[in-house]
Amino acid sequence: MSTKNLLVELFVEELPPKALKKLGESFATTFADSLKSQGLAGAGAVATSFASPRRLAVHVTQVASKAADKAVQHKLMPVAVGLDAAGQPTPALLKKLVGLGVGSEAVASLKRQGEGKAAALFLDSVVAGAALDEGVQKALDEAIAGLPIDRRMSYQLDDGWTSVSFVRPAHGLVALHGDAVVRCYTLGLHAGRHTQGHRFEAAKPRVVLHHADSYAQQLRDEGAVIASFAERRAEIVRQLDAAATTQGLQPIADEALLDEVTALVERPNVLVCQFEREFLEVPPECLILTMKANQKYFPLLDAAGKLTNKFLIVSNIRPADPSRVIGGNERVVRPRLADAKFFFDQDRKKTLASRVAGLAKVVYHGKLGTQLQRTHRVVEIAREIARSLIDDGSPAHLKGAAEQAALLAKADLLTDMVGEFPELQGIMGGYYAKHDGLEDDVAFAIEDHYKPRFAGDALPRNMAGVVVALADKLETLAGLFGIGQVPTGDKDPFALRRHALGVIRILIERELPLDVHQLIGEAFKAFPATHGQAQAEVGFFLRERLVGYLRDAGYSAQEVEAVVEARPERWAEVPKRLAAVRAFAALPEAASLAAANKRVGNILKKSEASAETVVNAALLKEPAEAALADALASVGPMADAAFVRGDYTASLQALAALKTPVDAFFDGVMVNADDPALRSNRLALLATLHAAMNRVADLSKLAS
């Protein structure tokens, strides 16, 4: 059956820019999948998405004008129900056949399958393949219904009576199979071959499409529109780089901004603009944020990565003289920058310390009090963390720096700059702390205490920042778990998963000698009324995130489970334990010892009485159990010594010597002896073995 390429376009009013990329991908994917499921397009058909501010379109290759007919076998009913004793059709069978569109004449062609009571009647029929018109209509309906739209707007059609709903009002529909129009209808629109180009720069008001394959080129040539989102984005990148190069500068990298700008223009034209140098006195984060968030501009950086007073705009028009466009954008951005400078100047008139009391008027959470109460809790937790680190060798001044930073960390929430740009909280606190004459350790800690803010973000630069960041995240977890605000499914309104991952990253990547269980306990001391169950839930929640973090780092599920199930207290040591487990698993003795460890664990679980921890040498009657005890006495101290000095690889590898005596023990010794004393002593020997083998990791998890 011959095939042709198909093009469908829905022409609409300006679509939401932040959603355009997903809308285009969804429209194309759902439409093409529907055609394939109906048999109108083969598995090898290629769907190309087009998405611009005013259109969603898809081009699908190798679409048939009619799907192939399908042979279908219908199971009707048991023979005993469908045929009477004389072999004649029963009323139930005739009714079933009528429902399938055939009459009694089909009885003779029915097939029997199965024997005895399982015998059933089957009808073979041919279902006509879908016609192109009805297939495209079905695919279009599914593509529109499946668009990821949070809110749809309702609007009236031209008849003044009928209302439809879509993300934006639709004004045109194109459907071409080769050069022929496909009949379909949606949102009050009948398909044709006419579309519109650029609102201002199209060569003609209407573009008459000749063929499905000429869509992109005709829109570019006659409509002044680059319909493909990907091509338009690539063109913007090319122009940004070229314009920046002419200035000897580089555009700031921002993939999200690039996607949003791509969704705002149909014919991109990058131009160079500038603002007054005096605004560079304002922190660059403020200027960059206002240019990117409010104006969708691309700030330019010098070779050292420092912000300059030049920026790039992506215009949707290409006038012969761009000076008016440039001047207009420079005029628009100036008040924004002036506001930022005003906020910065005003904020510096009050110190951070003088703002702390005002946090009593800012509600943090209805059940957790004000930001001032929260601040005091963070200070308390930070104090205890600092003490633990000082006890382990950190400098004594860490405690004072961490307490001061924790006290001032939230003060910038009351500044005008953060009020205007909440994204700058912490960052502005760092600038204002420096202006107040505070030490760099404190200023950096204030700035960094939200870090890591997202996956891959940098960690706090100094130990004071590490302490305050840990305290802040632990306080958040303890407080919200304590009032039952636990993440469920994909709902995590307080970003507790991100806070948990931040705790894990700081502990592991900064190699902090801190006991995670003690940290959780210190956090919950700030909430004395909290039920103990919440503390256990936070521990479990953190372990779940730890497993995900380690799996993302490239460790196998078995390796991760072995280490996490051993419940290590200091998570900074987890990578070393994982490395030791991986090295142990490569040993020829590993599989046998892992299986034996699993067997020992099962025996100890099933034993009615708790096993003694001391082995009585006088009760070691069998040579194999005496040999195992001797081996443990020899190997155990070596493994323990290596464990104590943190050489987990050596600790596990020392256990390889136990393979032969362990195998011999299970081959020649009956653990559950009739004599209670012997049985208890053998369980004690196994308990000693189990403890020795599982200090670094639960080796039973390595058993296949």
XYZ file of C-alpha atoms in Angstrom:
704
model
C 0.000 0.000 0.000
C 1.426 3.384 -1.023
C 2.167 5.958 1.644
C 2.642 9.712 1.795
C 3.906 12.110 4.425
C 1.378 13.855 6.652
C 1.419 17.375 8.112
C -0.985 18.682 10.758
C -0.785 22.205 12.215
C -2.910 23.913 14.822
C -2.579 27.717 14.552
C -3.307 29.509 17.839
C -2.774 32.690 19.793
C 0.507 33.049 21.711
C 1.178 29.936 23.777
C 2.711 29.993 27.293
C 6.463 30.273 26.635
C 7.638 28.145 29.547
C 5.370 25.304 28.438
C 5.850 25.507 24.657
C 8.636 22.940 24.342
C 6.685 20.283 26.245
C 3.475 21.138 24.402
C 5.169 20.672 21.035
C 6.790 17.383 22.017
C 3.564 16.025 23.518
C 1.439 17.010 20.521
C 3.806 15.340 18.047
C 4.419 12.187 20.088
C 0.778 11.503 20.956
C -0.392 12.180 17.394
C 2.204 9.883 15.814
C 1.655 7.129 18.386
C -2.064 7.188 17.658
C -1.486 6.800 13.904
C 0.838 3.868 14.576
C -1.626 2.164 16.903
C -4.322 2.445 14.214
C -2.057 0.922 11.586
C -1.897 4.083 9.466
C 1.817 4.572 10.148
C 4.436 1.893 10.544
C 6.875 1.475 13.409
C 9.562 3.149 11.293
C 7.527 6.302 10.662
C 9.375 9.441 11.792
C 7.505 12.219 13.605
C 8.989 15.726 13.518
C 7.711 18.281 16.007
C 7.187 21.957 15.197
C 6.395 24.486 17.914
C 6.480 28.267 17.738
C 4.677 30.927 19.804
C 1.624 30.645 17.540
C 1.574 27.059 16.310
C 1.833 23.387 17.201
C 2.506 21.042 14.308
C 3.746 17.563 13.469
C 5.113 15.996 10.288
C 4.809 12.195 10.080
C 6.455 10.127 7.348
C 5.002 7.087 5.550
C 1.327 7.463 6.418
C -1.073 5.228 4.494
C -4.391 6.432 3.071
C -6.041 3.406 4.662
C -4.870 0.961 7.302
C -4.649 -2.699 6.326
C -7.605 -4.931 7.177
C -7.101 -7.140 10.227
C -8.093 -10.762 10.732
C -9.767 -11.068 14.134
C -10.895 -14.176 15.984
C -13.743 -13.674 18.462
C -14.251 -16.146 21.295
C -18.021 -16.492 21.556
C -19.018 -18.961 24.302
C -18.675 -22.592 25.392
C -20.002 -25.109 22.865
C -22.462 -26.435 25.449
C -24.008 -22.974 25.739
C -23.961 -22.055 22.043
C -25.321 -25.294 20.561
C -28.178 -27.475 21.745
C -28.190 -31.284 21.827
C -29.112 -31.377 18.131
C -26.214 -29.118 17.204
C -28.464 -26.155 16.458
C -27.590 -22.592 17.568
C -29.148 -21.474 20.820
C -30.803 -18.056 21.215
C -27.760 -16.943 23.222
C -25.443 -17.717 20.309
C -27.668 -15.998 17.756
C -27.863 -12.908 19.953
C -24.076 -12.844 20.250
C -23.662 -13.118 16.478
C -26.109 -10.263 15.879
C -24.072 -8.150 18.260
C -21.016 -8.810 16.084
C -22.880 -7.781 12.933
C -23.539 -11.224 11.417
C -26.563 -13.527 11.239
C -27.378 -17.215 11.603
C -25.642 -17.937 8.296
C -22.321 -17.567 10.122
C -23.047 -20.589 12.340
C -21.724 -22.993 9.737
C -18.358 -21.216 9.636
C -17.795 -21.197 13.411
C -14.721 -23.020 14.697
C -14.444 -25.258 17.720
C -11.345 -25.225 19.895
C -10.627 -27.271 23.020
C -11.992 -30.540 24.332
C -14.780 -31.527 26.675
C -16.129 -28.787 28.933
C -13.361 -26.449 27.748
C -14.540 -26.567 24.143
C -15.557 -23.130 22.855
C -16.915 -21.534 19.685
C -14.888 -18.972 17.744
C -15.801 -16.653 14.881
C -13.175 -15.564 12.372
C -13.809 -12.157 10.834
C -12.007 -9.356 9.069
C -12.051 -5.849 10.531
C -11.671 -3.128 7.964
C -8.637 -0.897 8.508
C -9.150 2.714 9.543
C -9.555 5.285 6.793
C -7.134 8.216 6.835
C -9.786 10.823 7.626
C -11.126 9.008 10.683
C -7.614 8.015 11.802
C -6.320 11.588 11.654
C -9.413 12.812 13.485
C -8.848 10.279 16.261
C -5.143 11.100 16.496
C -5.849 14.837 16.589
C -8.440 14.445 19.345
C -6.025 12.354 21.418
C -3.115 14.742 20.854
C -5.139 17.751 22.002
C -6.649 15.922 24.980
C -3.205 14.689 26.065
C -1.447 18.055 26.105
C 0.166 18.805 29.499
C -1.981 21.845 30.263
C -2.690 22.793 33.874
C -5.456 25.214 32.993
C -7.486 25.535 29.823
C -9.366 28.659 28.840
C -12.896 28.573 27.480
C -13.863 30.838 24.613
C -16.751 31.267 22.204
C -16.614 30.371 18.542
C -17.680 32.749 15.806
C -21.286 31.523 15.980
C -21.578 33.273 19.351
C -23.124 30.230 21.019
C -20.652 27.380 21.056
C -17.857 27.343 23.636
C -14.679 25.286 23.466
C -11.658 25.060 25.750
C -7.961 25.018 24.918
C -4.773 26.515 26.278
C -5.239 29.510 23.940
C -7.865 30.342 21.261
C -7.226 28.430 18.031
C -7.691 30.125 14.648
C -6.525 27.679 12.004
C -6.118 23.987 11.223
C -4.005 22.439 8.475
C -3.993 18.743 7.545
C -2.174 17.623 4.394
C -1.505 14.085 3.211
C 1.031 14.706 0.508
C -0.642 17.558 -1.396
C -4.218 16.597 -0.464
C -6.252 18.092 2.368
C -7.398 15.564 4.972
C -10.884 16.124 6.316
C -10.835 16.660 10.088
C -12.266 19.086 12.615
C -11.356 20.437 16.038
C -12.080 23.458 18.229
C -14.597 24.758 15.685
C -12.059 24.591 12.830
C -12.167 22.589 9.584
C -8.822 21.538 8.133
C -7.442 23.318 5.082
C -4.079 24.243 3.597
C -3.831 27.887 4.733
C -1.748 29.127 7.650
C -0.204 32.417 8.758
C 3.398 33.458 9.035
C 5.155 36.078 11.156
C 2.798 38.661 12.624
C 4.829 41.567 11.217
C 7.403 40.297 8.726
C 5.658 37.666 6.596
C 5.863 38.259 2.844
C 2.098 37.674 2.579
C -0.667 37.540 5.204
C -1.593 33.923 4.379
C 0.696 31.075 3.436
C -0.887 28.482 1.112
C 0.867 25.184 1.784
C 1.416 23.109 -1.369
C 2.549 19.873 0.220
C 3.128 18.308 3.621
C 6.870 18.295 2.930
C 7.020 22.008 1.996
C 5.691 23.196 5.378
C 8.919 24.243 7.090
C 10.486 25.790 3.980
C 7.382 27.731 2.952
C 6.982 29.137 6.460
C 10.637 30.214 6.437
C 10.527 31.722 2.934
C 7.004 33.165 2.774
C 6.096 33.459 6.448
C 9.455 34.576 7.950
C 9.030 31.860 10.621
C 11.409 29.148 11.792
C 8.765 26.622 12.797
C 11.051 24.057 14.414
C 11.737 24.730 18.090
C 15.111 22.973 17.882
C 16.225 24.866 14.747
C 15.098 28.191 16.179
C 16.973 27.491 19.421
C 20.128 26.553 17.536
C 19.883 29.764 15.512
C 19.569 31.838 18.685
C 22.657 30.132 20.152
C 24.579 30.838 16.953
C 23.596 34.507 16.965
C 24.311 34.913 20.694
C 27.820 33.518 20.292
C 28.479 35.616 17.191
C 27.258 38.864 18.795
C 29.219 38.227 21.999
C 32.370 37.486 20.002
C 32.179 40.878 18.291
C 32.375 42.457 21.766
C 35.126 40.146 23.018
C 32.702 38.835 25.643
C 30.687 35.696 26.384
C 26.934 35.281 27.037
C 25.858 33.855 30.359
C 24.835 30.197 30.111
C 21.209 29.514 31.020
C 19.402 26.628 29.327
C 15.998 27.468 30.838
C 16.219 31.087 29.661
C 17.265 29.902 26.212
C 14.212 27.634 25.995
C 11.919 30.427 27.158
C 13.282 32.952 24.663
C 13.014 30.376 21.884
C 9.328 30.124 22.764
C 8.861 33.896 22.537
C 10.117 34.539 19.003
C 9.472 33.132 15.541
C 12.252 34.969 13.710
C 15.113 35.590 16.172
C 17.400 38.572 15.797
C 20.099 39.082 18.449
C 21.192 42.664 19.209
C 23.799 44.157 21.557
C 22.654 46.655 24.213
C 24.246 48.297 27.235
C 23.445 50.092 30.497
C 25.235 52.719 32.592
C 28.389 51.492 34.331
C 27.303 52.956 37.658
C 24.878 50.052 38.057
C 27.809 47.646 38.252
C 28.220 48.791 41.878
C 25.202 46.615 42.640
C 25.980 42.918 43.297
C 26.059 41.123 39.930
C 23.554 38.498 41.088
C 20.918 41.251 41.400
C 21.582 42.664 37.943
C 21.736 39.260 36.293
C 18.507 38.140 37.928
C 16.540 41.238 36.975
C 17.802 41.097 33.368
C 17.069 37.387 32.992
C 13.864 37.013 34.996
C 12.113 40.272 34.110
C 13.440 41.133 30.656
C 14.659 37.802 29.219
C 18.038 39.324 28.375
C 21.392 37.550 28.206
C 24.011 39.375 30.344
C 27.539 39.426 28.924
C 30.608 38.410 30.924
C 34.251 39.198 30.334
C 36.979 36.561 30.013
C 37.300 36.356 33.796
C 33.558 35.683 34.183
C 32.856 39.164 35.541
C 29.613 40.931 34.625
C 29.912 43.807 32.150
C 27.487 46.607 31.328
C 26.534 44.986 28.017
C 23.794 42.464 27.339
C 22.097 40.705 24.437
C 18.439 40.779 23.504
C 16.613 38.386 21.187
C 14.226 40.450 19.092
C 11.360 39.011 17.047
C 11.829 41.513 14.220
C 14.676 42.463 11.878
C 14.394 46.146 11.002
C 16.923 47.689 8.635
C 17.843 50.141 11.398
C 17.784 48.356 14.764
C 18.632 51.479 16.787
C 15.032 51.942 17.949
C 14.806 48.352 19.142
C 18.130 48.691 20.965
C 17.197 52.047 22.478
C 13.792 50.776 23.592
C 15.267 47.796 25.426
C 17.950 49.937 27.068
C 15.265 52.349 28.210
C 13.125 49.526 29.622
C 15.910 47.898 31.634
C 17.161 51.150 33.187
C 14.334 51.514 35.778
C 14.758 47.874 36.750
C 18.441 48.367 37.460
C 17.747 51.650 39.227
C 15.313 49.848 41.535
C 17.956 47.228 42.314
C 20.485 49.935 43.140
C 17.960 51.728 45.350
C 17.146 48.529 47.250
C 20.846 47.785 47.733
C 21.593 51.281 49.010
C 18.604 51.327 51.356
C 19.252 47.855 52.766
C 22.794 48.764 53.778
C 21.513 51.501 56.065
C 20.526 48.833 58.624
C 22.749 46.041 59.886
C 21.709 42.414 59.731
C 21.919 42.192 63.513
C 19.387 45.003 63.896
C 16.915 43.086 61.710
C 16.940 39.818 63.681
C 14.269 40.925 66.171
C 11.951 41.672 63.256
C 11.898 37.970 62.358
C 9.439 37.572 65.263
C 6.818 39.139 62.967
C 7.443 36.685 60.115
C 5.515 33.412 60.371
C 7.564 30.383 59.345
C 4.782 27.813 59.732
C 1.531 27.913 61.636
C 2.569 24.935 63.784
C 6.278 25.780 64.017
C 6.209 29.434 64.981
C 8.026 32.443 63.581
C 11.287 32.799 61.714
C 12.853 34.103 64.934
C 11.879 30.942 66.789
C 13.232 28.923 63.926
C 16.457 30.939 64.002
C 16.970 30.124 67.671
C 16.476 26.421 66.925
C 19.028 26.522 64.100
C 21.526 28.317 66.385
C 21.051 25.601 69.018
C 21.598 22.773 66.524
C 24.563 24.547 64.925
C 26.170 24.973 68.357
C 26.051 21.232 69.015
C 27.360 20.332 65.564
C 30.258 22.765 65.987
C 31.090 21.264 69.405
C 31.256 17.782 67.875
C 33.581 18.988 65.129
C 35.786 20.871 67.596
C 36.067 17.719 69.704
C 37.293 15.966 66.562
C 39.967 18.558 65.844
C 38.303 21.565 64.184
C 39.497 25.006 65.396
C 37.813 26.398 68.502
C 36.595 29.589 66.803
C 34.263 27.480 64.631
C 31.602 27.519 67.343
C 31.433 31.325 67.547
C 31.439 31.793 63.766
C 28.737 29.168 63.264
C 26.499 30.579 66.003
C 26.799 34.119 64.664
C 26.108 33.013 61.081
C 23.112 30.937 62.187
C 21.686 33.895 64.119
C 21.978 36.244 61.113
C 21.255 33.758 58.305
C 17.564 34.631 57.922
C 17.856 38.371 58.587
C 18.042 39.224 54.885
C 14.445 38.006 54.508
C 13.469 41.459 55.837
C 15.496 43.401 53.260
C 13.959 45.182 50.287
C 16.180 43.323 47.812
C 15.126 39.869 48.972
C 11.538 41.068 49.191
C 11.744 41.894 45.472
C 13.920 38.924 44.508
C 13.352 35.989 46.921
C 15.849 33.938 44.892
C 18.625 36.100 46.370
C 18.067 35.130 50.007
C 21.342 34.075 51.526
C 23.310 35.710 48.731
C 22.299 39.191 49.820
C 22.856 38.237 53.448
C 26.466 37.529 52.548
C 26.919 40.950 50.922
C 25.277 42.778 53.802
C 27.365 40.847 56.342
C 30.542 42.012 54.610
C 29.213 45.572 54.572
C 28.578 45.264 58.325
C 32.237 44.397 58.806
C 31.760 40.758 59.757
C 34.478 38.184 59.161
C 34.549 36.389 55.810
C 33.882 33.080 57.581
C 30.556 34.431 58.840
C 29.623 36.198 55.603
C 30.365 33.127 53.488
C 28.432 30.917 55.915
C 25.366 33.181 55.661
C 25.577 33.176 51.872
C 26.131 29.420 51.615
C 23.764 28.056 54.244
C 21.095 27.192 51.649
C 23.582 25.122 49.637
C 23.301 22.772 47.933
C 20.161 24.356 46.472
C 19.819 21.842 43.616
C 21.429 18.699 42.200
C 25.054 19.354 41.333
C 25.199 22.648 43.257
C 28.375 23.547 45.132
C 28.651 22.860 48.862
C 29.359 25.576 51.468
C 32.891 26.960 51.175
C 33.953 26.854 54.815
C 33.240 24.853 57.938
C 31.028 27.534 59.478
C 28.866 27.381 56.347
C 28.835 23.585 56.521
C 27.656 23.682 60.134
C 24.883 26.219 59.511
C 23.752 24.459 56.313
C 23.500 21.155 58.172
C 21.680 22.762 61.091
C 19.222 24.554 58.812
C 18.373 21.402 56.846
C 18.111 19.184 59.913
C 15.859 21.712 61.655
C 13.601 21.747 58.595
C 13.401 17.946 58.448
C 12.802 17.522 62.189
C 10.204 20.274 62.377
C 8.128 19.264 59.386
C 8.276 15.524 60.045
C 7.306 16.319 63.612
C 4.027 17.877 62.474
C 3.324 15.172 59.912
C 4.321 17.079 56.785
C 5.924 14.027 55.162
C 6.490 13.870 51.375
C 4.092 11.519 49.602
C 4.469 10.289 46.028
C 5.514 13.187 43.834
C 4.271 15.757 46.349
C 7.016 17.452 48.343
C 5.890 21.058 48.923
C 8.679 21.815 51.405
C 11.440 20.220 49.276
C 12.327 17.805 52.073
C 13.928 15.373 49.622
C 16.277 18.152 48.536
C 17.082 18.983 52.166
C 17.810 15.320 52.902
C 20.075 15.014 49.885
C 21.871 18.170 51.013
C 22.561 16.606 54.415
C 23.889 13.451 52.735
C 26.112 15.320 50.296
C 27.606 17.530 53.007
C 28.339 14.592 55.323
C 29.909 12.439 52.601
C 31.571 14.922 50.272
C 32.984 17.072 53.080
C 34.025 13.865 54.932
C 32.596 15.044 58.244
C 33.324 12.834 61.285
C 29.735 13.116 62.525
C 27.307 10.446 63.695
C 24.130 10.847 61.633
C 21.952 9.387 64.399
C 23.314 11.892 66.908
C 22.698 14.699 64.398
C 19.055 13.687 64.058
C 18.786 13.488 67.831
C 20.231 16.992 68.259
C 17.752 18.343 65.709
C 14.803 16.840 67.569
C 16.007 18.236 70.891
C 14.947 21.614 69.477
C 11.396 20.209 69.321
C 10.916 18.669 72.783
C 7.209 18.023 72.261
C 7.766 15.931 69.121
C 6.853 12.239 69.229
C 9.753 9.778 68.994
C 8.249 8.129 65.923
C 9.040 11.219 63.840
C 12.736 10.867 64.691
C 12.726 7.279 63.399
C 10.907 8.428 60.253
C 13.570 11.038 59.517
C 16.281 8.388 59.906
C 14.476 6.074 57.483
C 13.853 8.965 55.071
C 17.540 9.879 55.052
C 18.573 6.260 54.463
C 16.208 6.042 51.484
C 17.797 9.149 49.983
C 21.258 7.751 50.775
C 20.488 4.623 48.751
C 19.425 6.741 45.765
C 22.488 8.980 46.074
C 24.845 5.975 46.104
C 23.076 4.260 43.199
C 23.397 7.465 41.181
C 27.104 7.448 42.039
C 27.489 4.140 40.185
C 27.391 1.522 42.943
C 25.355 -1.645 42.424
C 22.165 -2.361 44.338
C 23.853 -5.255 46.177
C 26.855 -3.143 47.194
C 24.654 -0.310 48.450
C 22.293 -2.611 50.336
C 25.223 -4.410 51.990
C 26.667 -1.167 53.369
C 23.421 0.641 54.248
C 21.967 -2.391 56.025
C 25.035 -2.416 58.313
C 23.740 0.949 59.656
C 27.053 2.852 59.617
C 27.025 5.754 62.058
C 29.380 8.019 60.120
C 28.218 8.389 56.541
C 31.490 10.033 55.540
C 32.936 6.521 55.684
C 30.320 5.006 53.372
C 32.363 5.431 50.150
C 35.335 3.633 51.773
C 33.049 0.823 52.902
C 31.608 0.503 49.405
C 35.086 0.334 47.918
C 35.941 -2.396 50.433
C 32.799 -4.364 49.545
C 33.580 -4.100 45.838
C 37.140 -5.351 46.436
C 35.855 -8.183 48.661
C 33.291 -9.271 46.052
C 36.126 -9.777 43.569
C 37.812 -12.368 45.835
C 37.329 -16.072 44.949
C 36.152 -16.730 48.514
C 33.492 -13.989 48.438
C 30.513 -15.948 47.101
C 30.960 -18.834 49.562
C 31.428 -16.519 52.549
C 28.439 -14.360 51.573
C 26.238 -17.460 51.311
C 27.547 -18.748 54.652
C 26.900 -15.375 56.256
C 23.326 -15.463 55.033
C 22.943 -18.974 56.411
C 24.364 -17.937 59.779
C 21.984 -14.999 59.946
C 18.993 -17.235 59.258
C 20.087 -19.753 61.914
C 20.492 -17.035 64.540
C 17.086 -15.551 63.683
C 15.397 -18.921 64.053
C 17.081 -19.873 67.305
C 14.574 -19.750 70.149
C 16.975 -18.357 72.733
C 19.284 -15.439 72.228
C 22.787 -16.708 71.462
C 25.523 -16.233 74.042
C 28.349 -13.942 72.960
C 31.110 -15.885 74.754
C 32.334 -19.220 73.378
C 33.292 -21.903 75.914
C 36.402 -23.612 74.505
C 35.786 -26.698 76.658
C 32.529 -27.354 74.780
C 34.128 -27.344 71.321
C 33.821 -31.123 70.851
C 34.019 -31.408 67.057
C 37.343 -30.733 65.256
C 35.569 -28.458 62.716
C 34.089 -26.189 65.382
C 37.406 -25.994 67.211
C 39.129 -25.118 63.928
C 36.596 -22.350 63.237
C 37.087 -20.951 66.743
C 40.857 -20.966 66.248
C 40.500 -19.255 62.870
C 38.263 -16.581 64.392
C 40.736 -16.044 67.195
C 43.448 -15.502 64.593
C 41.572 -13.563 61.928
C 39.221 -11.572 64.188
C 41.853 -9.325 65.802
C 43.423 -8.559 62.417
C 40.049 -7.651 60.904
C 39.127 -5.579 63.970
C 42.421 -3.700 63.959
C 42.010 -2.829 60.279
C 38.411 -1.715 60.965
C 39.452 0.555 63.824
C 42.067 2.326 61.726
C 39.529 2.765 58.909
C 41.109 0.305 56.477
C 37.861 -1.412 55.553
C 39.290 -3.162 52.535
C 41.940 -4.898 54.646
C 39.321 -5.720 57.275
C 37.115 -7.548 54.789
C 39.956 -9.226 52.940
C 41.221 -10.691 56.204
C 37.943 -12.627 56.364
C 38.888 -14.610 53.244
C 40.895 -16.949 55.490
C 37.645 -18.067 57.111
C 36.258 -19.775 54.005
C 37.774 -23.207 54.604
C 36.935 -23.499 58.338
C 33.418 -22.106 57.748
C 32.732 -24.636 54.982
C 34.110 -27.422 57.162
C 31.940 -26.315 60.090
C 28.716 -26.545 58.111
C 29.781 -29.852 56.581
C 30.680 -31.543 59.874
C 28.865 -29.860 62.755
C 25.206 -30.071 63.774
C 24.357 -26.636 65.190
C 21.060 -27.650 66.775
C 22.514 -30.425 68.885
C 20.317 -32.255 71.385
C 22.581 -31.164 74.229
C 21.433 -27.610 75.179
C 24.935 -26.604 76.282
C 26.512 -27.688 72.994
C 23.728 -26.010 71.012
C 24.101 -22.744 72.928
C 27.885 -22.803 72.521
C 27.664 -23.394 68.766
C 25.159 -20.556 68.422
C 27.600 -18.356 70.352
C 30.343 -19.349 67.904
C 28.101 -18.433 64.958
C 27.123 -15.142 66.617
C 30.826 -14.303 66.986
C 31.392 -15.212 63.336
C 28.387 -13.146 62.245
C 29.557 -10.084 64.171
C 33.085 -10.358 62.775
C 31.857 -10.649 59.194
C 29.355 -7.776 59.298
C 31.219 -4.876 60.869
C 31.983 -3.213 57.516
C 28.868 -4.347 55.644
C 26.124 -6.946 55.722
C 27.851 -9.507 53.509
C 24.714 -11.642 53.240
C 23.376 -9.047 50.785
C 26.090 -10.120 48.329
C 24.719 -13.668 48.188
C 22.983 -14.410 44.904
